[in-house]
Amino acid sequence: MPAKVMQVFPQAALERILQSLEHELIEATDEEILEAAHALGMKPEMKGSAAFIGLRHPGARAPSSWVGPELLRRWLSDSQRIGIATAPRAAKRGPDGRRPPRPPKEPDES
Amino acid sequence: MPPPPDTLRRPTEMALAWKLVTEIDLLRLKTIARLHARGLLPDISWEDLLQEALMRVLTGARRIPAGVAPVVFIAGIMRSLRSEYWQCSGPAPPRKYAASGYRSYRTSELALEDSAPDPERSLIAMEELRVIERLFADDPVVLRILDALGAGLSAEQIRSTLGLSKTDYDSARKRMRRCLLREGLTCRPK
């Protein structure tokens, strides 16, 4: 039964728990990870292991979500794009109360 | 040796090729990504979180500070991506209740923010807390530890409050990790 704190402030409780669980996963040893994989019937040591589905092998994602060499070269040479990634977030709404328009998508982006 | 540049590469593949992370680290990051994808709407998958976090490091948008392990840093990026997601996709800005009557000229100073939690997010958070509870449904000690973690208690406070020795607490943490790793490595959709 969840504590009263979780019932009153579930978002805060969830964030605290996720942060603690993240710490546990970071602290997990390589042996613990391999043991868990083996318990699931996976063999991460082998090429094409199911453990890497979604990582090295596609899960439910379309190939268009992969990064092609042209797109990567464009990103690495576009200092403005990198600047955008670290620039302060734009205001949510303009003076007229409307959200600013989104930047156009790259041709390769889904 | 890095693979030839003229092939399609996922950020995870590039991270391996450039020796940013090892394969075991990738598995660890997968479990962390699945954790942080909890409570997000279905259009954001754990793969999106992890690939975006890796891409930010690979493109130089985020630089790993000296002395910080890449796994720790990338996990932190995923955590902040989760916050960014909620900030960008949240509801309308908090309502402000203006002062009435003759003090209206000081409206901006006296305006009060509605600090009530967003109902939709609260419902989503409650559901995710139930899912996490079900993961450890067979382990009452771990459930009590989770309650205490949700209340913001430190490890020492938790041991003291629950009357757990250090050995019992570490043992519970090990069981927690085992369960999290098995859930995190699974191929089930988020």
PDB file of C-alpha atoms in Angstrom:
ATOM      1  CA  MET A   1       0.000   0.000   0.000  1.00  0.00           C
ATOM      2  CA  PRO A   2       1.616   3.276  -1.051  1.00  0.00           C
ATOM      3  CA  ALA A   3       2.435   5.784   1.662  1.00  0.00           C
ATOM      4  CA  LYS A   4       0.289   8.866   2.090  1.00  0.00           C
ATOM      5  CA  VAL A   5       3.060  10.997   0.636  1.00  0.00           C
ATOM      6  CA  MET A   6       2.838   9.102  -2.637  1.00  0.00           C
ATOM      7  CA  GLN A   7      -0.894   9.536  -2.762  1.00  0.00           C
ATOM      8  CA  VAL A   8      -0.741  13.284  -2.157  1.00  0.00           C
ATOM      9  CA  PHE A   9       2.352  14.058  -4.250  1.00  0.00           C
ATOM     10  CA  PRO A  10       2.681  11.165  -6.661  1.00  0.00           C
ATOM     11  CA  GLN A  11       4.803  13.066  -9.187  1.00  0.00           C
ATOM     12  CA  ALA A  12       7.407  14.052  -6.620  1.00  0.00           C
ATOM     13  CA  ALA A  13       7.413  10.553  -5.133  1.00  0.00           C
ATOM     14  CA  LEU A  14       7.816   8.992  -8.581  1.00  0.00           C
ATOM     15  CA  GLU A  15      10.732  11.269  -9.471  1.00  0.00           C
ATOM     16  CA  ARG A  16      12.510  10.485  -6.196  1.00  0.00           C
ATOM     17  CA  ILE A  17      12.007   6.769  -6.640  1.00  0.00           C
ATOM     18  CA  LEU A  18      13.182   6.848 -10.255  1.00  0.00           C
ATOM     19  CA  GLN A  19      16.304   8.729  -9.238  1.00  0.00           C
ATOM     20  CA  SER A  20      17.064   6.187  -6.520  1.00  0.00           C
ATOM     21  CA  LEU A  21      16.445   3.262  -8.843  1.00  0.00           C
ATOM     22  CA  GLU A  22      18.658   4.885 -11.466  1.00  0.00           C
ATOM     23  CA  HIS A  23      21.428   5.023  -8.879  1.00  0.00           C
ATOM     24  CA  GLU A  24      20.951   1.316  -8.172  1.00  0.00           C
ATOM     25  CA  LEU A  25      21.238   0.478 -11.869  1.00  0.00           C
ATOM     26  CA  ILE A  26      24.376   2.575 -12.238  1.00  0.00           C
ATOM     27  CA  GLU A  27      25.866   0.752  -9.250  1.00  0.00           C
ATOM     28  CA  ALA A  28      24.981  -2.672 -10.672  1.00  0.00           C
ATOM     29  CA  THR A  29      28.089  -4.705 -11.465  1.00  0.00           C
ATOM     30  CA  ASP A  30      28.794  -6.277 -14.848  1.00  0.00           C
ATOM     31  CA  GLU A  31      28.266  -9.677 -13.229  1.00  0.00           C
ATOM     32  CA  GLU A  32      24.799  -8.696 -12.014  1.00  0.00           C
ATOM     33  CA  ILE A  33      23.865  -7.511 -15.497  1.00  0.00           C
ATOM     34  CA  LEU A  34      25.096 -10.708 -17.125  1.00  0.00           C
ATOM     35  CA  GLU A  35      23.332 -12.791 -14.487  1.00  0.00           C
ATOM     36  CA  ALA A  36      20.050 -10.981 -15.183  1.00  0.00           C
ATOM     37  CA  ALA A  37      20.472 -11.448 -18.928  1.00  0.00           C
ATOM     38  CA  HIS A  38      21.187 -15.160 -18.506  1.00  0.00           C
ATOM     39  CA  ALA A  39      18.137 -15.508 -16.270  1.00  0.00           C
ATOM     40  CA  LEU A  40      16.086 -14.183 -19.176  1.00  0.00           C
ATOM     41  CA  GLY A  41      17.624 -16.724 -21.515  1.00  0.00           C
ATOM     42  CA  MET A  42      19.785 -14.134 -23.250  1.00  0.00           C
ATOM     43  CA  LYS A  43      23.437 -14.498 -24.165  1.00  0.00           C
ATOM     44  CA  PRO A  44      24.882 -10.996 -24.478  1.00  0.00           C
ATOM     45  CA  GLU A  45      28.282 -12.488 -25.274  1.00  0.00           C
ATOM     46  CA  MET A  46      26.963 -13.761 -28.597  1.00  0.00           C
ATOM     47  CA  LYS A  47      26.521 -11.652 -31.685  1.00  0.00           C
ATOM     48  CA  GLY A  48      22.889 -10.846 -32.397  1.00  0.00           C
ATOM     49  CA  SER A  49      21.802 -11.447 -28.816  1.00  0.00           C
ATOM     50  CA  ALA A  50      18.243 -10.469 -27.960  1.00  0.00           C
ATOM     51  CA  ALA A  51      19.663  -8.397 -25.125  1.00  0.00           C
ATOM     52  CA  PHE A  52      20.639  -5.780 -27.691  1.00  0.00           C
ATOM     53  CA  ILE A  53      17.232  -5.443 -29.313  1.00  0.00           C
ATOM     54  CA  GLY A  54      16.526  -1.750 -29.561  1.00  0.00           C
ATOM     55  CA  LEU A  55      20.232  -1.000 -29.088  1.00  0.00           C
ATOM     56  CA  ARG A  56      22.277  -2.597 -31.833  1.00  0.00           C
ATOM     57  CA  HIS A  57      19.306  -4.182 -33.539  1.00  0.00           C
ATOM     58  CA  PRO A  58      16.087  -2.403 -34.451  1.00  0.00           C
ATOM     59  CA  GLY A  59      13.196  -2.749 -32.077  1.00  0.00           C
ATOM     60  CA  ALA A  60       9.988  -1.138 -33.199  1.00  0.00           C
ATOM     61  CA  ARG A  61      11.754   1.824 -34.729  1.00  0.00           C
ATOM     62  CA  ALA A  62      11.818   2.552 -38.443  1.00  0.00           C
ATOM     63  CA  PRO A  63      15.173   2.831 -40.268  1.00  0.00           C
ATOM     64  CA  SER A  64      14.393   6.499 -40.888  1.00  0.00           C
ATOM     65  CA  SER A  65      15.172   7.121 -37.216  1.00  0.00           C
ATOM     66  CA  TRP A  66      18.766   6.060 -37.774  1.00  0.00           C
ATOM     67  CA  VAL A  67      21.441   8.663 -38.376  1.00  0.00           C
ATOM     68  CA  GLY A  68      22.830   8.595 -41.882  1.00  0.00           C
ATOM     69  CA  PRO A  69      26.364   9.764 -42.610  1.00  0.00           C
ATOM     70  CA  GLU A  70      25.175  12.836 -44.521  1.00  0.00           C
ATOM     71  CA  LEU A  71      22.937  13.988 -41.708  1.00  0.00           C
ATOM     72  CA  LEU A  72      25.678  13.385 -39.176  1.00  0.00           C
ATOM     73  CA  ARG A  73      28.225  15.339 -41.213  1.00  0.00           C
ATOM     74  CA  ARG A  74      25.714  18.183 -41.501  1.00  0.00           C
ATOM     75  CA  TRP A  75      25.130  18.202 -37.767  1.00  0.00           C
ATOM     76  CA  LEU A  76      28.812  18.086 -36.874  1.00  0.00           C
ATOM     77  CA  SER A  77      29.653  20.970 -39.172  1.00  0.00           C
ATOM     78  CA  ASP A  78      26.662  23.122 -38.223  1.00  0.00           C
ATOM     79  CA  SER A  79      27.753  25.095 -35.182  1.00  0.00           C
ATOM     80  CA  GLN A  80      24.398  26.854 -35.113  1.00  0.00           C
ATOM     81  CA  ARG A  81      22.592  23.561 -34.655  1.00  0.00           C
ATOM     82  CA  ILE A  82      24.829  22.619 -31.745  1.00  0.00           C
ATOM     83  CA  GLY A  83      24.283  26.104 -30.395  1.00  0.00           C
ATOM     84  CA  ILE A  84      20.544  25.575 -30.594  1.00  0.00           C
ATOM     85  CA  ALA A  85      20.874  22.396 -28.554  1.00  0.00           C
ATOM     86  CA  THR A  86      22.485  24.324 -25.728  1.00  0.00           C
ATOM     87  CA  ALA A  87      20.835  27.688 -26.171  1.00  0.00           C
ATOM     88  CA  PRO A  88      18.327  28.902 -23.615  1.00  0.00           C
ATOM     89  CA  ARG A  89      14.865  27.572 -24.244  1.00  0.00           C
ATOM     90  CA  ALA A  90      12.679  29.951 -26.237  1.00  0.00           C
ATOM     91  CA  ALA A  91       9.650  31.463 -24.564  1.00  0.00           C
ATOM     92  CA  LYS A  92       6.706  29.138 -24.563  1.00  0.00           C
ATOM     93  CA  ARG A  93       4.297  31.747 -25.848  1.00  0.00           C
ATOM     94  CA  GLY A  94       4.751  35.013 -27.679  1.00  0.00           C
ATOM     95  CA  PRO A  95       3.230  38.350 -26.732  1.00  0.00           C
ATOM     96  CA  ASP A  96       0.092  37.407 -28.648  1.00  0.00           C
ATOM     97  CA  GLY A  97      -0.297  34.320 -26.490  1.00  0.00           C
ATOM     98  CA  ARG A  98       0.589  31.916 -29.291  1.00  0.00           C
ATOM     99  CA  ARG A  99       3.385  29.374 -29.305  1.00  0.00           C
ATOM    100  CA  PRO A 100       6.308  30.179 -31.605  1.00  0.00           C
ATOM    101  CA  PRO A 101       6.399  28.125 -34.837  1.00  0.00           C
ATOM    102  CA  ARG A 102       8.505  24.978 -34.785  1.00  0.00           C
ATOM    103  CA  PRO A 103      11.676  24.888 -36.895  1.00  0.00           C
ATOM    104  CA  PRO A 104      11.309  22.926 -40.139  1.00  0.00           C
ATOM    105  CA  LYS A 105      12.229  19.242 -39.992  1.00  0.00           C
ATOM    106  CA  GLU A 106      15.310  17.888 -41.677  1.00  0.00           C
ATOM    107  CA  PRO A 107      14.500  15.886 -44.816  1.00  0.00           C
ATOM    108  CA  ASP A 108      15.800  12.709 -43.171  1.00  0.00           C
ATOM    109  CA  GLU A 109      13.978  13.200 -39.894  1.00  0.00           C
ATOM    110  CA  SER A 110      10.784  11.311 -39.235  1.00  0.00           C
TER     111      SER A 110
ATOM    112  CA  MET B   1      38.721   0.415 -35.603  1.00  0.00           C
ATOM    113  CA  PRO B   2      35.653   2.562 -36.302  1.00  0.00           C
ATOM    114  CA  PRO B   3      33.413   1.240 -39.059  1.00  0.00           C
ATOM    115  CA  PRO B   4      33.404   2.944 -42.474  1.00  0.00           C
ATOM    116  CA  PRO B   5      31.469   6.237 -42.455  1.00  0.00           C
ATOM    117  CA  ASP B   6      29.225   5.427 -45.386  1.00  0.00           C
ATOM    118  CA  THR B   7      26.932   3.071 -43.470  1.00  0.00           C
ATOM    119  CA  LEU B   8      23.832   3.883 -41.493  1.00  0.00           C
ATOM    120  CA  ARG B   9      24.665   4.119 -37.825  1.00  0.00           C
ATOM    121  CA  ARG B  10      22.534   4.277 -34.763  1.00  0.00           C
ATOM    122  CA  PRO B  11      23.883   6.503 -32.009  1.00  0.00           C
ATOM    123  CA  THR B  12      24.348   3.350 -29.919  1.00  0.00           C
ATOM    124  CA  GLU B  13      26.464   1.815 -32.675  1.00  0.00           C
ATOM    125  CA  MET B  14      28.515   4.985 -32.955  1.00  0.00           C
ATOM    126  CA  ALA B  15      28.983   5.144 -29.201  1.00  0.00           C
ATOM    127  CA  LEU B  16      30.399   1.611 -29.300  1.00  0.00           C
ATOM    128  CA  ALA B  17      32.551   2.289 -32.325  1.00  0.00           C
ATOM    129  CA  TRP B  18      34.031   5.414 -30.745  1.00  0.00           C
ATOM    130  CA  LYS B  19      34.507   3.534 -27.441  1.00  0.00           C
ATOM    131  CA  LEU B  20      32.341   5.948 -25.557  1.00  0.00           C
ATOM    132  CA  VAL B  21      30.649   2.989 -23.822  1.00  0.00           C
ATOM    133  CA  THR B  22      31.136  -0.776 -23.680  1.00  0.00           C
ATOM    134  CA  GLU B  23      28.504  -3.328 -24.596  1.00  0.00           C
ATOM    135  CA  ILE B  24      27.751  -3.985 -20.938  1.00  0.00           C
ATOM    136  CA  ASP B  25      27.386  -0.242 -20.422  1.00  0.00           C
ATOM    137  CA  LEU B  26      24.861  -0.199 -23.251  1.00  0.00           C
ATOM    138  CA  LEU B  27      22.819  -2.837 -21.474  1.00  0.00           C
ATOM    139  CA  ARG B  28      23.039  -0.816 -18.290  1.00  0.00           C
ATOM    140  CA  LEU B  29      21.905   2.293 -20.144  1.00  0.00           C
ATOM    141  CA  LYS B  30      19.035   0.349 -21.672  1.00  0.00           C
ATOM    142  CA  THR B  31      17.716  -0.524 -18.232  1.00  0.00           C
ATOM    143  CA  ILE B  32      18.081   3.106 -17.132  1.00  0.00           C
ATOM    144  CA  ALA B  33      16.354   4.349 -20.282  1.00  0.00           C
ATOM    145  CA  ARG B  34      13.439   1.994 -19.691  1.00  0.00           C
ATOM    146  CA  LEU B  35      13.234   3.326 -16.160  1.00  0.00           C
ATOM    147  CA  HIS B  36      13.165   6.960 -17.230  1.00  0.00           C
ATOM    148  CA  ALA B  37      10.639   6.288 -19.969  1.00  0.00           C
ATOM    149  CA  ARG B  38       8.128   5.379 -17.277  1.00  0.00           C
ATOM    150  CA  GLY B  39       5.300   7.803 -17.043  1.00  0.00           C
ATOM    151  CA  LEU B  40       6.006   9.377 -20.405  1.00  0.00           C
ATOM    152  CA  LEU B  41       3.358   9.250 -23.078  1.00  0.00           C
ATOM    153  CA  PRO B  42       3.650   6.389 -25.596  1.00  0.00           C
ATOM    154  CA  ASP B  43       5.102   8.623 -28.313  1.00  0.00           C
ATOM    155  CA  ILE B  44       8.371   8.728 -26.377  1.00  0.00           C
ATOM    156  CA  SER B  45      10.050   5.339 -26.121  1.00  0.00           C
ATOM    157  CA  TRP B  46      13.067   4.332 -24.097  1.00  0.00           C
ATOM    158  CA  GLU B  47      14.960   4.031 -27.368  1.00  0.00           C
ATOM    159  CA  ASP B  48      14.199   7.671 -28.148  1.00  0.00           C
ATOM    160  CA  LEU B  49      15.515   8.763 -24.774  1.00  0.00           C
ATOM    161  CA  LEU B  50      18.721   6.787 -25.050  1.00  0.00           C
ATOM    162  CA  GLN B  51      19.449   7.612 -28.688  1.00  0.00           C
ATOM    163  CA  GLU B  52      18.824  11.318 -28.079  1.00  0.00           C
ATOM    164  CA  ALA B  53      21.052  11.324 -25.013  1.00  0.00           C
ATOM    165  CA  LEU B  54      23.845   9.580 -26.893  1.00  0.00           C
ATOM    166  CA  MET B  55      23.439  11.889 -29.867  1.00  0.00           C
ATOM    167  CA  ARG B  56      23.881  14.934 -27.652  1.00  0.00           C
ATOM    168  CA  VAL B  57      27.179  13.544 -26.431  1.00  0.00           C
ATOM    169  CA  LEU B  58      28.346  12.367 -29.851  1.00  0.00           C
ATOM    170  CA  THR B  59      27.625  15.711 -31.511  1.00  0.00           C
ATOM    171  CA  GLY B  60      29.312  17.639 -28.724  1.00  0.00           C
ATOM    172  CA  ALA B  61      26.127  19.358 -27.577  1.00  0.00           C
ATOM    173  CA  ARG B  62      26.838  17.950 -24.146  1.00  0.00           C
ATOM    174  CA  ARG B  63      30.423  17.351 -23.079  1.00  0.00           C
ATOM    175  CA  ILE B  64      31.367  14.787 -20.479  1.00  0.00           C
ATOM    176  CA  PRO B  65      33.214  16.539 -17.648  1.00  0.00           C
ATOM    177  CA  ALA B  66      36.571  15.154 -16.650  1.00  0.00           C
ATOM    178  CA  GLY B  67      36.326  12.484 -13.988  1.00  0.00           C
ATOM    179  CA  VAL B  68      32.668  11.671 -14.707  1.00  0.00           C
ATOM    180  CA  ALA B  69      31.870   8.210 -16.017  1.00  0.00           C
ATOM    181  CA  PRO B  70      30.105   8.305 -19.388  1.00  0.00           C
ATOM    182  CA  VAL B  71      27.304   6.051 -18.127  1.00  0.00           C
ATOM    183  CA  VAL B  72      26.586   8.382 -15.224  1.00  0.00           C
ATOM    184  CA  PHE B  73      26.612  11.418 -17.495  1.00  0.00           C
ATOM    185  CA  ILE B  74      24.371   9.842 -20.115  1.00  0.00           C
ATOM    186  CA  ALA B  75      21.937   8.721 -17.414  1.00  0.00           C
ATOM    187  CA  GLY B  76      21.839  12.333 -16.235  1.00  0.00           C
ATOM    188  CA  ILE B  77      21.034  13.514 -19.745  1.00  0.00           C
ATOM    189  CA  MET B  78      18.146  11.076 -19.929  1.00  0.00           C
ATOM    190  CA  ARG B  79      16.876  12.382 -16.627  1.00  0.00           C
ATOM    191  CA  SER B  80      16.979  15.955 -17.893  1.00  0.00           C
ATOM    192  CA  LEU B  81      15.355  14.913 -21.178  1.00  0.00           C
ATOM    193  CA  ARG B  82      12.510  13.548 -19.126  1.00  0.00           C
ATOM    194  CA  SER B  83      12.171  16.921 -17.369  1.00  0.00           C
ATOM    195  CA  GLU B  84      12.389  18.758 -20.686  1.00  0.00           C
ATOM    196  CA  TYR B  85       9.660  16.564 -22.069  1.00  0.00           C
ATOM    197  CA  TRP B  86       7.281  17.419 -19.248  1.00  0.00           C
ATOM    198  CA  GLN B  87       8.107  21.104 -19.456  1.00  0.00           C
ATOM    199  CA  CYS B  88       7.494  21.206 -23.181  1.00  0.00           C
ATOM    200  CA  SER B  89       4.395  19.047 -23.244  1.00  0.00           C
ATOM    201  CA  GLY B  90       2.815  20.188 -20.003  1.00  0.00           C
ATOM    202  CA  PRO B  91      -0.518  21.926 -19.653  1.00  0.00           C
ATOM    203  CA  ALA B  92      -1.146  25.661 -19.852  1.00  0.00           C
ATOM    204  CA  PRO B  93       1.014  27.829 -17.573  1.00  0.00           C
ATOM    205  CA  PRO B  94      -0.091  28.002 -13.953  1.00  0.00           C
ATOM    206  CA  ARG B  95      -3.127  30.155 -13.415  1.00  0.00           C
ATOM    207  CA  LYS B  96      -2.596  33.426 -11.668  1.00  0.00           C
ATOM    208  CA  TYR B  97      -5.287  34.835  -9.492  1.00  0.00           C
ATOM    209  CA  ALA B  98      -5.107  38.621  -9.597  1.00  0.00           C
ATOM    210  CA  ALA B  99      -5.884  40.750  -6.597  1.00  0.00           C
ATOM    211  CA  SER B 100      -9.251  42.422  -6.769  1.00  0.00           C
ATOM    212  CA  GLY B 101     -10.558  45.884  -6.115  1.00  0.00           C
ATOM    213  CA  TYR B 102      -8.408  48.916  -5.289  1.00  0.00           C
ATOM    214  CA  ARG B 103      -5.209  46.909  -5.264  1.00  0.00           C
ATOM    215  CA  SER B 104      -5.498  45.979  -8.908  1.00  0.00           C
ATOM    216  CA  TYR B 105      -2.617  48.302  -9.819  1.00  0.00           C
ATOM    217  CA  ARG B 106      -0.379  45.894  -7.908  1.00  0.00           C
ATOM    218  CA  THR B 107      -1.814  42.862  -9.685  1.00  0.00           C
ATOM    219  CA  SER B 108       1.501  41.473 -10.790  1.00  0.00           C
ATOM    220  CA  GLU B 109       2.974  41.713  -7.306  1.00  0.00           C
ATOM    221  CA  LEU B 110       0.026  40.187  -5.538  1.00  0.00           C
ATOM    222  CA  ALA B 111      -0.852  37.547  -8.124  1.00  0.00           C
ATOM    223  CA  LEU B 112      -0.846  34.074  -6.671  1.00  0.00           C
ATOM    224  CA  GLU B 113       0.259  30.997  -8.542  1.00  0.00           C
ATOM    225  CA  ASP B 114      -1.895  27.929  -8.539  1.00  0.00           C
ATOM    226  CA  SER B 115       0.520  25.345  -7.219  1.00  0.00           C
ATOM    227  CA  ALA B 116      -1.878  22.414  -7.504  1.00  0.00           C
ATOM    228  CA  PRO B 117      -0.303  19.458  -9.317  1.00  0.00           C
ATOM    229  CA  ASP B 118      -1.409  18.768 -12.871  1.00  0.00           C
ATOM    230  CA  PRO B 119      -4.197  16.141 -12.608  1.00  0.00           C
ATOM    231  CA  GLU B 120      -3.158  14.240 -15.701  1.00  0.00           C
ATOM    232  CA  ARG B 121       0.458  13.961 -14.610  1.00  0.00           C
ATOM    233  CA  SER B 122      -0.659  12.958 -11.142  1.00  0.00           C
ATOM    234  CA  LEU B 123      -2.750  10.149 -12.580  1.00  0.00           C
ATOM    235  CA  ILE B 124       0.116   9.000 -14.791  1.00  0.00           C
ATOM    236  CA  ALA B 125       2.503   9.131 -11.845  1.00  0.00           C
ATOM    237  CA  MET B 126       0.103   7.139  -9.662  1.00  0.00           C
ATOM    238  CA  GLU B 127      -0.199   4.478 -12.326  1.00  0.00           C
ATOM    239  CA  GLU B 128       3.578   4.231 -12.720  1.00  0.00           C
ATOM    240  CA  LEU B 129       3.986   3.933  -8.975  1.00  0.00           C
ATOM    241  CA  ARG B 130       1.542   1.014  -9.035  1.00  0.00           C
ATOM    242  CA  VAL B 131       3.515  -0.608 -11.856  1.00  0.00           C
ATOM    243  CA  ILE B 132       6.734  -0.248  -9.858  1.00  0.00           C
ATOM    244  CA  GLU B 133       4.952  -1.700  -6.820  1.00  0.00           C
ATOM    245  CA  ARG B 134       3.864  -4.720  -8.829  1.00  0.00           C
ATOM    246  CA  LEU B 135       7.495  -5.337  -9.841  1.00  0.00           C
ATOM    247  CA  PHE B 136       8.344  -5.874  -6.185  1.00  0.00           C
ATOM    248  CA  ALA B 137       5.007  -7.253  -5.041  1.00  0.00           C
ATOM    249  CA  ASP B 138       6.642 -10.366  -3.579  1.00  0.00           C
ATOM    250  CA  ASP B 139       9.166  -8.441  -1.523  1.00  0.00           C
ATOM    251  CA  PRO B 140       7.581  -6.481   1.341  1.00  0.00           C
ATOM    252  CA  VAL B 141      10.931  -5.151   2.573  1.00  0.00           C
ATOM    253  CA  VAL B 142      11.678  -3.617  -0.812  1.00  0.00           C
ATOM    254  CA  LEU B 143       8.176  -2.128  -0.935  1.00  0.00           C
ATOM    255  CA  ARG B 144       8.742  -0.444   2.396  1.00  0.00           C
ATOM    256  CA  ILE B 145      12.073   0.874   1.184  1.00  0.00           C
ATOM    257  CA  LEU B 146      10.366   2.280  -1.918  1.00  0.00           C
ATOM    258  CA  ASP B 147       7.784   4.012   0.258  1.00  0.00           C
ATOM    259  CA  ALA B 148      10.574   5.604   2.233  1.00  0.00           C
ATOM    260  CA  LEU B 149      12.458   6.597  -0.921  1.00  0.00           C
ATOM    261  CA  GLY B 150       9.301   8.215  -2.257  1.00  0.00           C
ATOM    262  CA  ALA B 151       9.054  10.214   0.946  1.00  0.00           C
ATOM    263  CA  GLY B 152      12.582  11.511   0.384  1.00  0.00           C
ATOM    264  CA  LEU B 153      14.363   9.677   3.212  1.00  0.00           C
ATOM    265  CA  SER B 154      18.087   9.012   3.014  1.00  0.00           C
ATOM    266  CA  ALA B 155      19.593   5.523   3.278  1.00  0.00           C
ATOM    267  CA  GLU B 156      20.461   6.004   6.942  1.00  0.00           C
ATOM    268  CA  GLN B 157      16.988   7.293   7.712  1.00  0.00           C
ATOM    269  CA  ILE B 158      15.426   4.363   5.895  1.00  0.00           C
ATOM    270  CA  ARG B 159      17.483   1.814   7.824  1.00  0.00           C
ATOM    271  CA  SER B 160      16.674   3.535  11.085  1.00  0.00           C
ATOM    272  CA  THR B 161      12.951   3.932  10.333  1.00  0.00           C
ATOM    273  CA  LEU B 162      12.483   0.397   9.091  1.00  0.00           C
ATOM    274  CA  GLY B 163      14.786  -1.201  11.650  1.00  0.00           C
ATOM    275  CA  LEU B 164      17.029  -2.743   9.011  1.00  0.00           C
ATOM    276  CA  SER B 165      20.637  -3.683   9.588  1.00  0.00           C
ATOM    277  CA  LYS B 166      23.153  -2.644   6.941  1.00  0.00           C
ATOM    278  CA  THR B 167      23.329  -6.249   5.769  1.00  0.00           C
ATOM    279  CA  ASP B 168      19.548  -6.525   5.410  1.00  0.00           C
ATOM    280  CA  TYR B 169      19.405  -3.186   3.613  1.00  0.00           C
ATOM    281  CA  ASP B 170      22.185  -4.107   1.189  1.00  0.00           C
ATOM    282  CA  SER B 171      20.541  -7.457   0.589  1.00  0.00           C
ATOM    283  CA  ALA B 172      17.251  -5.742  -0.221  1.00  0.00           C
ATOM    284  CA  ARG B 173      19.049  -3.374  -2.586  1.00  0.00           C
ATOM    285  CA  LYS B 174      20.612  -6.343  -4.343  1.00  0.00           C
ATOM    286  CA  ARG B 175      17.189  -7.941  -4.820  1.00  0.00           C
ATOM    287  CA  MET B 176      15.893  -4.614  -6.089  1.00  0.00           C
ATOM    288  CA  ARG B 177      18.718  -4.393  -8.621  1.00  0.00           C
ATOM    289  CA  ARG B 178      18.174  -7.938  -9.793  1.00  0.00           C
ATOM    290  CA  CYS B 179      14.499  -7.275 -10.412  1.00  0.00           C
ATOM    291  CA  LEU B 180      15.171  -3.959 -12.137  1.00  0.00           C
ATOM    292  CA  LEU B 181      17.815  -5.465 -14.388  1.00  0.00           C
ATOM    293  CA  ARG B 182      15.552  -8.304 -15.446  1.00  0.00           C
ATOM    294  CA  GLU B 183      12.754  -5.891 -16.238  1.00  0.00           C
ATOM    295  CA  GLY B 184      15.107  -3.463 -17.940  1.00  0.00           C
ATOM    296  CA  LEU B 185      16.700  -6.034 -20.221  1.00  0.00           C
ATOM    297  CA  THR B 186      13.414  -7.467 -21.354  1.00  0.00           C
ATOM    298  CA  CYS B 187      12.285  -6.860 -24.883  1.00  0.00           C
ATOM    299  CA  ARG B 188       8.731  -6.003 -23.873  1.00  0.00           C
ATOM    300  CA  PRO B 189       7.490  -2.622 -25.147  1.00  0.00           C
ATOM    301  CA  LYS B 190       7.681   0.151 -22.578  1.00  0.00           C
TER     302      LYS B 190
END
